[in-house]
mmCIF file of C-alpha atoms in Angstrom:
data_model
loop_
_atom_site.group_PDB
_atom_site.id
_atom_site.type_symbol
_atom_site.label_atom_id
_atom_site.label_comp_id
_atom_site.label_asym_id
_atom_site.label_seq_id
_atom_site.Cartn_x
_atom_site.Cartn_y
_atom_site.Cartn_z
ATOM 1 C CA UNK A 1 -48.694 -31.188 49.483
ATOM 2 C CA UNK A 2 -47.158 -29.263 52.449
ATOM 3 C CA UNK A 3 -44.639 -31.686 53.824
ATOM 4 C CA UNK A 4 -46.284 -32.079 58.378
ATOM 5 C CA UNK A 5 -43.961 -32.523 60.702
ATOM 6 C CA UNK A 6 -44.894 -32.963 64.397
ATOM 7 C CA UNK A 7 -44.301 -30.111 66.323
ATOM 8 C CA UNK A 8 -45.889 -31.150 70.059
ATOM 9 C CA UNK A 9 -46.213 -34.848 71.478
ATOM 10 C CA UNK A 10 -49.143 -35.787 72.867
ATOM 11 C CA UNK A 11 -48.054 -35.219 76.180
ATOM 12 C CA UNK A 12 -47.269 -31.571 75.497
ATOM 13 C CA UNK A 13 -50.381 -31.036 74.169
ATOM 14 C CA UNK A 14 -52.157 -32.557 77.073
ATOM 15 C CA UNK A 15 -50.359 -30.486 79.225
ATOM 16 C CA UNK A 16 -50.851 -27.551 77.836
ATOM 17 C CA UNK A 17 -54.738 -27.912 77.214
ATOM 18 C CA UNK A 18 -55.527 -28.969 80.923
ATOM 19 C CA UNK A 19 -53.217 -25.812 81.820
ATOM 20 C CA UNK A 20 -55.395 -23.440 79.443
ATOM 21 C CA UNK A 21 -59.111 -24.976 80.849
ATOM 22 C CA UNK A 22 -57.621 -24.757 84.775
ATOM 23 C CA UNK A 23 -57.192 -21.093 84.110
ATOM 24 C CA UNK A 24 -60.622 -20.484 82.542
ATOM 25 C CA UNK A 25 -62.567 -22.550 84.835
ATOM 26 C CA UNK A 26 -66.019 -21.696 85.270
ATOM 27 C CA UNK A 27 -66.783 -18.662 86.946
ATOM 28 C CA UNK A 28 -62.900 -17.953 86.670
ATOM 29 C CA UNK A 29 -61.212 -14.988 84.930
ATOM 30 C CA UNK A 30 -57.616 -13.441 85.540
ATOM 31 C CA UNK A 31 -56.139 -10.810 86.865
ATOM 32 C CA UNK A 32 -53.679 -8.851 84.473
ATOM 33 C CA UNK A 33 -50.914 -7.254 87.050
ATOM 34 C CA UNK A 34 -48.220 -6.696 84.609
ATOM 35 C CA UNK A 35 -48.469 -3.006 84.065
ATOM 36 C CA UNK A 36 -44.739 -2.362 82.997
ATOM 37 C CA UNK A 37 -42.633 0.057 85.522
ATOM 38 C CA UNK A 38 -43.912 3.032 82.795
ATOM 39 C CA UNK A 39 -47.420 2.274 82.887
ATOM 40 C CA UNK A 40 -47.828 1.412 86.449
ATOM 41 C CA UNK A 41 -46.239 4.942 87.653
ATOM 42 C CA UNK A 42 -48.903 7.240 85.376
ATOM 43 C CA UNK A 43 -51.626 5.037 87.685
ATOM 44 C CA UNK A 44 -50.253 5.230 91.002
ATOM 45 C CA UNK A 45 -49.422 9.102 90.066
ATOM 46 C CA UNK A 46 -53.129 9.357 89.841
ATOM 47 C CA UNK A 47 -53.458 8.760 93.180
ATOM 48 C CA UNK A 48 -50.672 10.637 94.853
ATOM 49 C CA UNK A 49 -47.860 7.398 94.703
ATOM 50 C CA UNK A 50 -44.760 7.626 94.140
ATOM 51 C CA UNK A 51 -43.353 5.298 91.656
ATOM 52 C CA UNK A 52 -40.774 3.454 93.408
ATOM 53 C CA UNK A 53 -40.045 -0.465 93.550
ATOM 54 C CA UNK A 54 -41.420 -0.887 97.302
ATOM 55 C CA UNK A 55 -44.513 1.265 96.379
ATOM 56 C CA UNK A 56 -45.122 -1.182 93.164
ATOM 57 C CA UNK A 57 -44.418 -4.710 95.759
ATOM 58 C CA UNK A 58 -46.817 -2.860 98.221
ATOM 59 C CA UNK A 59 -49.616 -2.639 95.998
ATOM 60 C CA UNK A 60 -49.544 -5.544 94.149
ATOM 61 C CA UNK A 61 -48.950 -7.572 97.417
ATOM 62 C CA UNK A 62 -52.610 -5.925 98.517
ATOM 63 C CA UNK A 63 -53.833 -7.975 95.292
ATOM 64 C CA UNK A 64 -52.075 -10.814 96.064
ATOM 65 C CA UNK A 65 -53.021 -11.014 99.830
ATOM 66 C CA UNK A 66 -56.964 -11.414 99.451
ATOM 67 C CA UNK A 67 -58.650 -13.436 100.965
ATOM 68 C CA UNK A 68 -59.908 -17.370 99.836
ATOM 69 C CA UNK A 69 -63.013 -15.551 98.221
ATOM 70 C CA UNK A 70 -60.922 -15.271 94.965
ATOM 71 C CA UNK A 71 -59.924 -18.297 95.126
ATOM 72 C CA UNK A 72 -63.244 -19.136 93.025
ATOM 73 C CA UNK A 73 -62.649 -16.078 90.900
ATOM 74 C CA UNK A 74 -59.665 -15.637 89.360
ATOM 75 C CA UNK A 75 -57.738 -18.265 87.878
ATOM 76 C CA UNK A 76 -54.529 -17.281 86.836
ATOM 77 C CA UNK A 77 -52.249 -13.738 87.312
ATOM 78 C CA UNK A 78 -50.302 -12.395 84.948
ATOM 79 C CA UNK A 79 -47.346 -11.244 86.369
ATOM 80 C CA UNK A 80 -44.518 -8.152 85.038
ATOM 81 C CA UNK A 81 -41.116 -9.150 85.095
ATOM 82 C CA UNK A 82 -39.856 -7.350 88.449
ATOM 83 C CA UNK A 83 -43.029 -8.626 90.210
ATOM 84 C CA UNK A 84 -42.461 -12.318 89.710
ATOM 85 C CA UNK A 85 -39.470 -12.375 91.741
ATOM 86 C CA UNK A 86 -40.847 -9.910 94.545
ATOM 87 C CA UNK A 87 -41.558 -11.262 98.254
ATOM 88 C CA UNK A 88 -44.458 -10.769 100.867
ATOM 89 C CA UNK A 89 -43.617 -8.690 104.217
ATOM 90 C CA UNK A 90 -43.307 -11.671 105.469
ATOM 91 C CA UNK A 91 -40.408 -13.351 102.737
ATOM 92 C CA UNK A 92 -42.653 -15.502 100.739
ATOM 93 C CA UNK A 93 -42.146 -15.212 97.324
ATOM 94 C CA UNK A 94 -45.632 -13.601 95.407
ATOM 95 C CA UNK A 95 -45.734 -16.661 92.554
ATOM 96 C CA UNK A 96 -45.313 -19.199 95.911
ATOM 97 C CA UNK A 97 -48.330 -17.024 97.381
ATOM 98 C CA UNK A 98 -50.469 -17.761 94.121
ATOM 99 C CA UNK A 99 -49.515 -21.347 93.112
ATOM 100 C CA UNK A 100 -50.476 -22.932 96.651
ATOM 101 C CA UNK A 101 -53.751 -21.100 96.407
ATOM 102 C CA UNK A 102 -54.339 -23.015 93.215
ATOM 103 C CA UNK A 103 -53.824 -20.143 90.992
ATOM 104 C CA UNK A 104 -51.933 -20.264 87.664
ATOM 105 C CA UNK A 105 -48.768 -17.883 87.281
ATOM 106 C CA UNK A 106 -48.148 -16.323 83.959
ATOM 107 C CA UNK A 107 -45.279 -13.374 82.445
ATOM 108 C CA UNK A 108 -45.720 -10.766 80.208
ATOM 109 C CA UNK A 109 -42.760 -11.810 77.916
ATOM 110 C CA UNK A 110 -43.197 -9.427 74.891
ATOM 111 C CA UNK A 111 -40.985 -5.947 75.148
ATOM 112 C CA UNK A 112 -43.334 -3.348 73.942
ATOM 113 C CA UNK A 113 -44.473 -1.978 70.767
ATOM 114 C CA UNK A 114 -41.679 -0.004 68.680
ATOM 115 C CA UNK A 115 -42.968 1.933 65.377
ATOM 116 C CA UNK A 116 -43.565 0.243 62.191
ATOM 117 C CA UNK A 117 -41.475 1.835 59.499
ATOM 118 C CA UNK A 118 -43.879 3.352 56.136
ATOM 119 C CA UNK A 119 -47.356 3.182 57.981
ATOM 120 C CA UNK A 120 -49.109 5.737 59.626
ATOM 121 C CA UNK A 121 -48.393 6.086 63.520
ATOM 122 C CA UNK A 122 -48.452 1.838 63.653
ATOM 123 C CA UNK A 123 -46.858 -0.557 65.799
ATOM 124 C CA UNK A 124 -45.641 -3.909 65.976
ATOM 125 C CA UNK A 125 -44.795 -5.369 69.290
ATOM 126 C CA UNK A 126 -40.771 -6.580 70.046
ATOM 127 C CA UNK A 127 -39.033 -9.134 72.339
ATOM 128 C CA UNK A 128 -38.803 -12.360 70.010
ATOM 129 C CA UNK A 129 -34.959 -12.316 70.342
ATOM 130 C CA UNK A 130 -34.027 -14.299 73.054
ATOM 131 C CA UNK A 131 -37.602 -15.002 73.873
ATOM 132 C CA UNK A 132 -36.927 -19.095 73.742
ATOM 133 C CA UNK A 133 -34.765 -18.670 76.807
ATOM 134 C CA UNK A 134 -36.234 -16.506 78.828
ATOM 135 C CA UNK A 135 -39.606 -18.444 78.324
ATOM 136 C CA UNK A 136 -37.268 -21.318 79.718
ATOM 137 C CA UNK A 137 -36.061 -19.742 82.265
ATOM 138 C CA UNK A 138 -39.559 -18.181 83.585
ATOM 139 C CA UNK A 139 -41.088 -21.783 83.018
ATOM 140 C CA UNK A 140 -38.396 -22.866 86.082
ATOM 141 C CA UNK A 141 -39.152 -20.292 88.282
ATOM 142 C CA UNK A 142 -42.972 -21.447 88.517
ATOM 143 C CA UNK A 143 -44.666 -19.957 85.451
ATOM 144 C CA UNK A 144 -47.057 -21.943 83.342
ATOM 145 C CA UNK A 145 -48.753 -19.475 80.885
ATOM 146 C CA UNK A 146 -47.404 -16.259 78.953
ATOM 147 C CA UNK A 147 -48.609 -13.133 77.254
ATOM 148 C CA UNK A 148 -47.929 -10.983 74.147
ATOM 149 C CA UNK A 149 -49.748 -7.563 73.246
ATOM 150 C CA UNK A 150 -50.158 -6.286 70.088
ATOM 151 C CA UNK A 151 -51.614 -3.169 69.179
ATOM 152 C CA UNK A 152 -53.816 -2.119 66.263
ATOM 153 C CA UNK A 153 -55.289 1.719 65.677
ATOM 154 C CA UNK A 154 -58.637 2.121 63.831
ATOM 155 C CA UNK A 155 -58.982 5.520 61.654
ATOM 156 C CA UNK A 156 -60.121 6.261 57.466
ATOM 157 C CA UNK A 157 -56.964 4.290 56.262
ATOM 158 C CA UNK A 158 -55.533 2.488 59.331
ATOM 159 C CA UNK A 159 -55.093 -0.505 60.524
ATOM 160 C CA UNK A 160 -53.147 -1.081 57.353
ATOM 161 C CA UNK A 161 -52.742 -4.451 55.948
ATOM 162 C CA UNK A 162 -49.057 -4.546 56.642
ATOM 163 C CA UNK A 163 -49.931 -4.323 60.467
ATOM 164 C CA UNK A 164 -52.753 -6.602 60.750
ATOM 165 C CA UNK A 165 -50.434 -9.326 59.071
ATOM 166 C CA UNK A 166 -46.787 -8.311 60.977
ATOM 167 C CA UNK A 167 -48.525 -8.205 64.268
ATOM 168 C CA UNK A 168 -50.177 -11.565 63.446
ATOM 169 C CA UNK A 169 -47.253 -13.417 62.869
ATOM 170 C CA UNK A 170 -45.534 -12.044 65.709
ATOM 171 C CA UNK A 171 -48.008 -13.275 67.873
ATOM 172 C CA UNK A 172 -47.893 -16.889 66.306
ATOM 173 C CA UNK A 173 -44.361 -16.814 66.751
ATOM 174 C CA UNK A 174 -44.546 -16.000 70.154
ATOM 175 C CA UNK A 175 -47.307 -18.871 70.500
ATOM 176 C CA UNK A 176 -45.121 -20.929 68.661
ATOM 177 C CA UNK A 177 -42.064 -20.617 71.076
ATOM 178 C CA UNK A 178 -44.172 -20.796 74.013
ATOM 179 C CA UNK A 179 -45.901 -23.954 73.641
ATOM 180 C CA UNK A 180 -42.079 -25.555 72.597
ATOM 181 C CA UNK A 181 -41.659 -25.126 76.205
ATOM 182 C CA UNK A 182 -44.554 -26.365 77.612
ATOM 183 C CA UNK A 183 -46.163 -22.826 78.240
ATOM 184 C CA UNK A 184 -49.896 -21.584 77.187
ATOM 185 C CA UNK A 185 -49.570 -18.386 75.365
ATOM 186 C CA UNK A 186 -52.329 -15.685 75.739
ATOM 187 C CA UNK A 187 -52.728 -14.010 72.580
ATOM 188 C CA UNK A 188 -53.538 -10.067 72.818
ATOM 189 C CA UNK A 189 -54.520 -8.579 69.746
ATOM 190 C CA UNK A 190 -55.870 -5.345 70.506
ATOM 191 C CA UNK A 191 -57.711 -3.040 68.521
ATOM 192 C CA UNK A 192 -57.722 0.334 70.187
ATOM 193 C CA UNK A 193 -60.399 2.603 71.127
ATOM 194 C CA UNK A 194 -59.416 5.607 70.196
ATOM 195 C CA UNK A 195 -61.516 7.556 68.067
ATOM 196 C CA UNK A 196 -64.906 8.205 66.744
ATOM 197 C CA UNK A 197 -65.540 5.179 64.917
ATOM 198 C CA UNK A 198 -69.081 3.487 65.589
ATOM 199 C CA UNK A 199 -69.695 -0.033 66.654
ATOM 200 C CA UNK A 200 -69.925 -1.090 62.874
ATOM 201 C CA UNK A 201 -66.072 -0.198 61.907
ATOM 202 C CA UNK A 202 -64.912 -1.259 65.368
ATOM 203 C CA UNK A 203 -66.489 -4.947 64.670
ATOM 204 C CA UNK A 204 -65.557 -5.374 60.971
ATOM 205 C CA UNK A 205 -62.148 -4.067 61.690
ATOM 206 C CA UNK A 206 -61.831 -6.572 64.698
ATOM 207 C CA UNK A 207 -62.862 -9.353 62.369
ATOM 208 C CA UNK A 208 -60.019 -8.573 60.030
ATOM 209 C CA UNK A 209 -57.771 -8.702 62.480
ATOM 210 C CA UNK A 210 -58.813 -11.947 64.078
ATOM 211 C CA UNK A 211 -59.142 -13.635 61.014
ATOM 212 C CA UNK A 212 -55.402 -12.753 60.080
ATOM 213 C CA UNK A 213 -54.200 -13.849 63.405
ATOM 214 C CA UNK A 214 -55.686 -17.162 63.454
ATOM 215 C CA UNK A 215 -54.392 -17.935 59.917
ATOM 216 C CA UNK A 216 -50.653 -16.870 60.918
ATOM 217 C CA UNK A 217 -51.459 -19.860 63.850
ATOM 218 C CA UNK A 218 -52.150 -22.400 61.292
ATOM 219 C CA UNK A 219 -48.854 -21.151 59.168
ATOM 220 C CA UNK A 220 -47.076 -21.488 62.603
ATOM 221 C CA UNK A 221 -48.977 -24.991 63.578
ATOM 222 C CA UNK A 222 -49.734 -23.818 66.627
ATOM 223 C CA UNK A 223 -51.980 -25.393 68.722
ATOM 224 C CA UNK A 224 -55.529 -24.101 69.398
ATOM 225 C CA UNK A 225 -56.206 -26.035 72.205
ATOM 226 C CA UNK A 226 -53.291 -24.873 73.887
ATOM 227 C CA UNK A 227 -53.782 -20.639 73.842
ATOM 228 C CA UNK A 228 -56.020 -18.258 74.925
ATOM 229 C CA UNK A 229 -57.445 -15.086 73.352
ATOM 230 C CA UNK A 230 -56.716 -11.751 74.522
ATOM 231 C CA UNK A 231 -59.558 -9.574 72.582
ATOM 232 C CA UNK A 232 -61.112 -6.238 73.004
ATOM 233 C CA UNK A 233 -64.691 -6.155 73.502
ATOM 234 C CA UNK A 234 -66.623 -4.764 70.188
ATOM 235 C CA UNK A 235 -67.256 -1.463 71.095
ATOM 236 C CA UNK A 236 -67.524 2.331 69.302
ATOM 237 C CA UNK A 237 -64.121 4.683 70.004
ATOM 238 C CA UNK A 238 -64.640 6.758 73.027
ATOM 239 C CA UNK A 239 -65.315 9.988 71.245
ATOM 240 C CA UNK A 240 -68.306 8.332 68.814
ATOM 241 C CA UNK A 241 -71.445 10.424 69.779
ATOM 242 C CA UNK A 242 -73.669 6.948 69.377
ATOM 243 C CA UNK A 243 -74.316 5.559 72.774
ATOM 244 C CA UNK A 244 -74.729 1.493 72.345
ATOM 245 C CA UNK A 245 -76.495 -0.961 74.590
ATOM 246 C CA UNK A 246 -74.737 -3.484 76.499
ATOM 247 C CA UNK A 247 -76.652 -5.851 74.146
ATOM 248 C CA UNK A 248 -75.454 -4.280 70.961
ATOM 249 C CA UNK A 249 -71.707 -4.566 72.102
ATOM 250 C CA UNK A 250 -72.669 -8.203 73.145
ATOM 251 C CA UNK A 251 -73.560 -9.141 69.648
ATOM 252 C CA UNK A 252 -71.123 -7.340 67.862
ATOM 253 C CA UNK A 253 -68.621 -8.743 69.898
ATOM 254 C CA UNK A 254 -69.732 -12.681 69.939
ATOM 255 C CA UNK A 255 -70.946 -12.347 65.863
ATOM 256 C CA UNK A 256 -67.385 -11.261 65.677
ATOM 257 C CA UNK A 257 -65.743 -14.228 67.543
ATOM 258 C CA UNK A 258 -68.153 -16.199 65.633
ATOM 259 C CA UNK A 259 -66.557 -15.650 62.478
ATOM 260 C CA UNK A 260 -62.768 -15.333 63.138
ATOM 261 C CA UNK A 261 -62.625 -17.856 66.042
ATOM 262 C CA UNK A 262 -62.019 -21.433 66.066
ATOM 263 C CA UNK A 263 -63.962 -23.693 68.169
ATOM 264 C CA UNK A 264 -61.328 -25.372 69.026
ATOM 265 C CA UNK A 265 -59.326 -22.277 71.204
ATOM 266 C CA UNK A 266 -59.950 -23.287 74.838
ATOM 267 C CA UNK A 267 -60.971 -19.665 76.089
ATOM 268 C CA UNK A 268 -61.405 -16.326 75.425
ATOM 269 C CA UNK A 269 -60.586 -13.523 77.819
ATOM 270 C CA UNK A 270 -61.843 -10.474 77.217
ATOM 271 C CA UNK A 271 -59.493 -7.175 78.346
ATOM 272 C CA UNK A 272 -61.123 -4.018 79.496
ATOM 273 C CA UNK A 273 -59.763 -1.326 76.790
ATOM 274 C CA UNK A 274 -60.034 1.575 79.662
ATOM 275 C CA UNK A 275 -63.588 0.526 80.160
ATOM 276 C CA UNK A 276 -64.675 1.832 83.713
ATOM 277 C CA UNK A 277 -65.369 -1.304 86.405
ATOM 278 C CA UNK A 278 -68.869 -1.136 85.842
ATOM 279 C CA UNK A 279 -68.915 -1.454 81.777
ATOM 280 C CA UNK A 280 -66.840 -3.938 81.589
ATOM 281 C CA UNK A 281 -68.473 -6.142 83.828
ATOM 282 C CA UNK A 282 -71.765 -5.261 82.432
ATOM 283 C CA UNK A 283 -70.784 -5.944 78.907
ATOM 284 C CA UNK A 284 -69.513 -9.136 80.019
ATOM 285 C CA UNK A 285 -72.282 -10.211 81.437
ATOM 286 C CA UNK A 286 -73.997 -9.474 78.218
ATOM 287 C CA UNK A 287 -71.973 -11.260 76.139
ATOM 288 C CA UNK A 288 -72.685 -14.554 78.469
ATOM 289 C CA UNK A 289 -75.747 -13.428 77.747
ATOM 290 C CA UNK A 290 -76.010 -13.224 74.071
ATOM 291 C CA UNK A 291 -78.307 -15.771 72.350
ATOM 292 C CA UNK A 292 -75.828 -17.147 70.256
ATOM 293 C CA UNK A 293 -74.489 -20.314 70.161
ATOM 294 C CA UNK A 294 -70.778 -19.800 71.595
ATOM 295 C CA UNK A 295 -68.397 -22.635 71.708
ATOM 296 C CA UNK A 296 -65.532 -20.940 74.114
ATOM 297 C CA UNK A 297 -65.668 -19.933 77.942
ATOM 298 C CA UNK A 298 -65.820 -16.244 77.719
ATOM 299 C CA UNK A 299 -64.482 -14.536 80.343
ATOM 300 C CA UNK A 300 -62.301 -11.799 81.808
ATOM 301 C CA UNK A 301 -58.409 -10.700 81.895
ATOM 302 C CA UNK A 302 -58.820 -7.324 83.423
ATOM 303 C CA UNK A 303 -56.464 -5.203 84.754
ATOM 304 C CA UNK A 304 -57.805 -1.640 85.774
ATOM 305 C CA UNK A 305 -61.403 -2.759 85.827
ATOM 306 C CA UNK A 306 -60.402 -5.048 88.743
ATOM 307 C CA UNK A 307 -57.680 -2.655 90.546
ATOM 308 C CA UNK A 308 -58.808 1.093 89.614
ATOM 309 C CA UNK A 309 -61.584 0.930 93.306
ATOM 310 C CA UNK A 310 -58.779 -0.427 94.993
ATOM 311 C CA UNK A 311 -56.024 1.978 93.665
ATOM 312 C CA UNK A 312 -58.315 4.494 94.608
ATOM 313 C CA UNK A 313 -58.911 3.331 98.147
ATOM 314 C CA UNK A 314 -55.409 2.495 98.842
ATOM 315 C CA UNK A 315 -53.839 5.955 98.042
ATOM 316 C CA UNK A 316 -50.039 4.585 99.186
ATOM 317 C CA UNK A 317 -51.015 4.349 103.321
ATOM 318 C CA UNK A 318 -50.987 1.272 104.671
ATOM 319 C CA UNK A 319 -54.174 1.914 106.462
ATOM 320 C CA UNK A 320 -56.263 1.609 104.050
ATOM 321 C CA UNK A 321 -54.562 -1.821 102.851
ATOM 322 C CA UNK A 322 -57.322 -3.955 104.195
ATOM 323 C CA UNK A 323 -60.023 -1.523 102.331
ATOM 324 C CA UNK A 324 -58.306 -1.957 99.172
ATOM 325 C CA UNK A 325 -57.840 -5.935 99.604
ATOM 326 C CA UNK A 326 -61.732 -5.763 99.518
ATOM 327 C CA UNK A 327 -62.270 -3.103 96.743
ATOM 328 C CA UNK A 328 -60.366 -5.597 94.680
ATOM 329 C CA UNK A 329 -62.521 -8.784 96.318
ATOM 330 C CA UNK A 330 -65.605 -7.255 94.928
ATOM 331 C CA UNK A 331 -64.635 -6.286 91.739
ATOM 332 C CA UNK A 332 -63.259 -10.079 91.446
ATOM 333 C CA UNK A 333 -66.581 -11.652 92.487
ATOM 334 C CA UNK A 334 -69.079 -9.018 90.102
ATOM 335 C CA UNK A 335 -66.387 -10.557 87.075
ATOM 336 C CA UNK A 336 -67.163 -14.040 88.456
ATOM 337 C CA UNK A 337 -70.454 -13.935 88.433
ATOM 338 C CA UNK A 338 -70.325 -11.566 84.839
ATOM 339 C CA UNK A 339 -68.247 -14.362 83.314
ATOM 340 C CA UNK A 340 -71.488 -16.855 83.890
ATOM 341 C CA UNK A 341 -74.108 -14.663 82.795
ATOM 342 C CA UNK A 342 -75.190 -13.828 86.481
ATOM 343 C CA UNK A 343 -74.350 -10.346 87.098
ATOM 344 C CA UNK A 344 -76.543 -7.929 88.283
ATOM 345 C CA UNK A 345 -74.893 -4.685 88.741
ATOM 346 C CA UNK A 346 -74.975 -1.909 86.444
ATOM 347 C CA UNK A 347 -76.008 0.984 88.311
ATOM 348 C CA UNK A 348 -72.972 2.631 87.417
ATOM 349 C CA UNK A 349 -73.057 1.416 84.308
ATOM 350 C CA UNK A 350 -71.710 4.218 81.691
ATOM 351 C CA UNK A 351 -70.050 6.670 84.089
ATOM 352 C CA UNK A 352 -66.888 7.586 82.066
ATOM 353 C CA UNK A 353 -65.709 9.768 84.763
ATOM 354 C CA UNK A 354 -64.591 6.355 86.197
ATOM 355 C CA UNK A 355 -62.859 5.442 82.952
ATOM 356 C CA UNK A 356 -59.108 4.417 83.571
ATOM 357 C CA UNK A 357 -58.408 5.050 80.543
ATOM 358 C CA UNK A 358 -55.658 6.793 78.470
ATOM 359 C CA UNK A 359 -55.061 7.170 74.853
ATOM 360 C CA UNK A 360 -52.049 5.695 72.773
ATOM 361 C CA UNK A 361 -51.452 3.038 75.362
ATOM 362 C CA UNK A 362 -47.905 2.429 74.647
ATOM 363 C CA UNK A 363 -47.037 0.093 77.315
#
């Protein structure tokens, strides 16, 4: 018999399982602003702005600056290094501007993915050197949850199985070390969309994937009730010629959960995989919406499909701040009411011209 040691107190685990439900409260989501300094300058350069550390504290403070109406939308921000320690115009400190609004701070702590030596074009993710401190350290300066991406490509022979199970056990590692300090890790395992594959390799490979994950969390004892999920949404690649309903992503997506996912993980939070606005909140809505029994709170941690209106309306002049604010208001609220089933949009549902999205994303 495996010899159990305790690895949390009771305390600690209380903690960190109110933490994880106060984020995902209902009709809450959160808003994913930690684009690193690479992948933040190709989206401001789509828009004319140059990428330079006042133009990156500029925009995110129009994010940051809205008004109480998210207040009942978004229930944590994930923050990028630089940005966590950036002020308002006016000297306040962004993560002071969140936490007395009664929003949750979290860090992207992982370091980006690096190739994975004898596979095909994989990755695995770095940044677990060192990570114990600096998840110390961030935990001090007013952070209370954590994320960590991993990457997975879908072709004929790929992912392989020496990247489902490397990137697993990095993130339970990362999990691992971040609950040690008292701080909820979001797990991101995300299967790209690039390609032509249809909606039934994108689910079984997702499954895979999942299933591998949550077994490297039980080799790490790390506790369920104390993370989030980061998935993708089941969908097709972006170059399959088979259109799919919201409804069939819906199902694919929550039969997948279904079979990977332990009841006991607090919340799932869907990201947007380059998904325009529109989609994602559409497909969310469907998947609130799918008649199956699901035992999580699914919801949203977008990051394009809540900013790409506003990037679009801001443009880098400081006129059109107060335009953007509320670009980024109504994208929050449509995910609000998408997270409970309630949304009613979709006339732009499918335009891909709106897509955000870019191949590779090696960020």
């Amino acid at each position: 018999m495996t010899h159990q040691s305790p690895t949390l107190s009771e305390a600690q685990k209380r903690e960190l399982h109110e933490t994880a439900l106060r984020i995902v409260s209902p009709g809450k989501g959160i808003l994913a602003a930690d684009e690193s300094v690479g992948s933040i300058a190709k989206r401001l350069a789509q828009v004319g702005v140059d990428n330079t550390e006042e133009n990156r504290r500029q925009y995110r403070q129009i994010l940051f600056s809205a008004d109480d109406r998210i207040n009942g939308c978004i229930g944590g921000v994930i923050f990028f290094h630089e940005t966590l320690y950036q002020q308002s115009d006016n000297g306040v400190l962004f993560v002071k501007m969140i936490r007395e609004r009664g929003i949750m701070v979290g860090i992207k702590v992982d370091k980006g993915v690096v190739p994975l030596a004898g596979t095909c074009g994989e990755t695995t993710t770095q940044g677990l050197d060192g990570l114990s401190e600096r998840i110390a350290q961030y935990k001090k300066d007013g952070a209370v949850f954590a994320k960590w991406r991993c990457v997975l490509k879908i072709s004929d022979t790929n992912p392989s199985k020496l990247a489902i199970t490397e990137n697993a056990n990095v993130l339970a590692r990362y999990s691992s070390i971040c609950q040690q300090h008292g701080i909820v890790p979001i797990i991101e395992p995300e299967v790209l969309p690039d390609g032509d594959h249809d909606l039934k390799r994108s689910q079984y490979i997702t499954e895979k994937v999942l299933a591998a994950v949550y077994k490297a969390m039980s080799n790490h004892h790390v506790y369920l009730e104390g993370t989030l999920l980061k998935p993708n949404m089941v969908t097709a690649g972006h170059s399959c010629l088979t259109k799919y309903t919201p409804e069939e992503v819906a199902m694919a997506t929550v039969t997948t959960l279904r079979r990977t996912v332990p009841p006991a993980v607090t919340g799932v939070a869907f990201l947007s995989g380059g998904q325009s606005e529109e989609e994602a909140s559409v497909h969310l809505n469907a998947i609130n919406n799918c008649p199956l029994v699901k035992p999580w709170v699914l919801t949203f941690s977008f990051g394009r499909a809540l900013q790409a209106s506003a990037l679009r309306a801001w443009r880098g002049h400081k006129e059109n701040e107060k335009a953007a604010t509320e670009q980024f208001i109504k994208r929050a609220e449509a995910n609000s009411l998408a997270c409970q089933g309630k949304y009613n949009g979709g006339d732009n549902y499918g335009e891909a011209g709106q897509r955000s999205y870019g191949s590779c994303h090696a960020y």
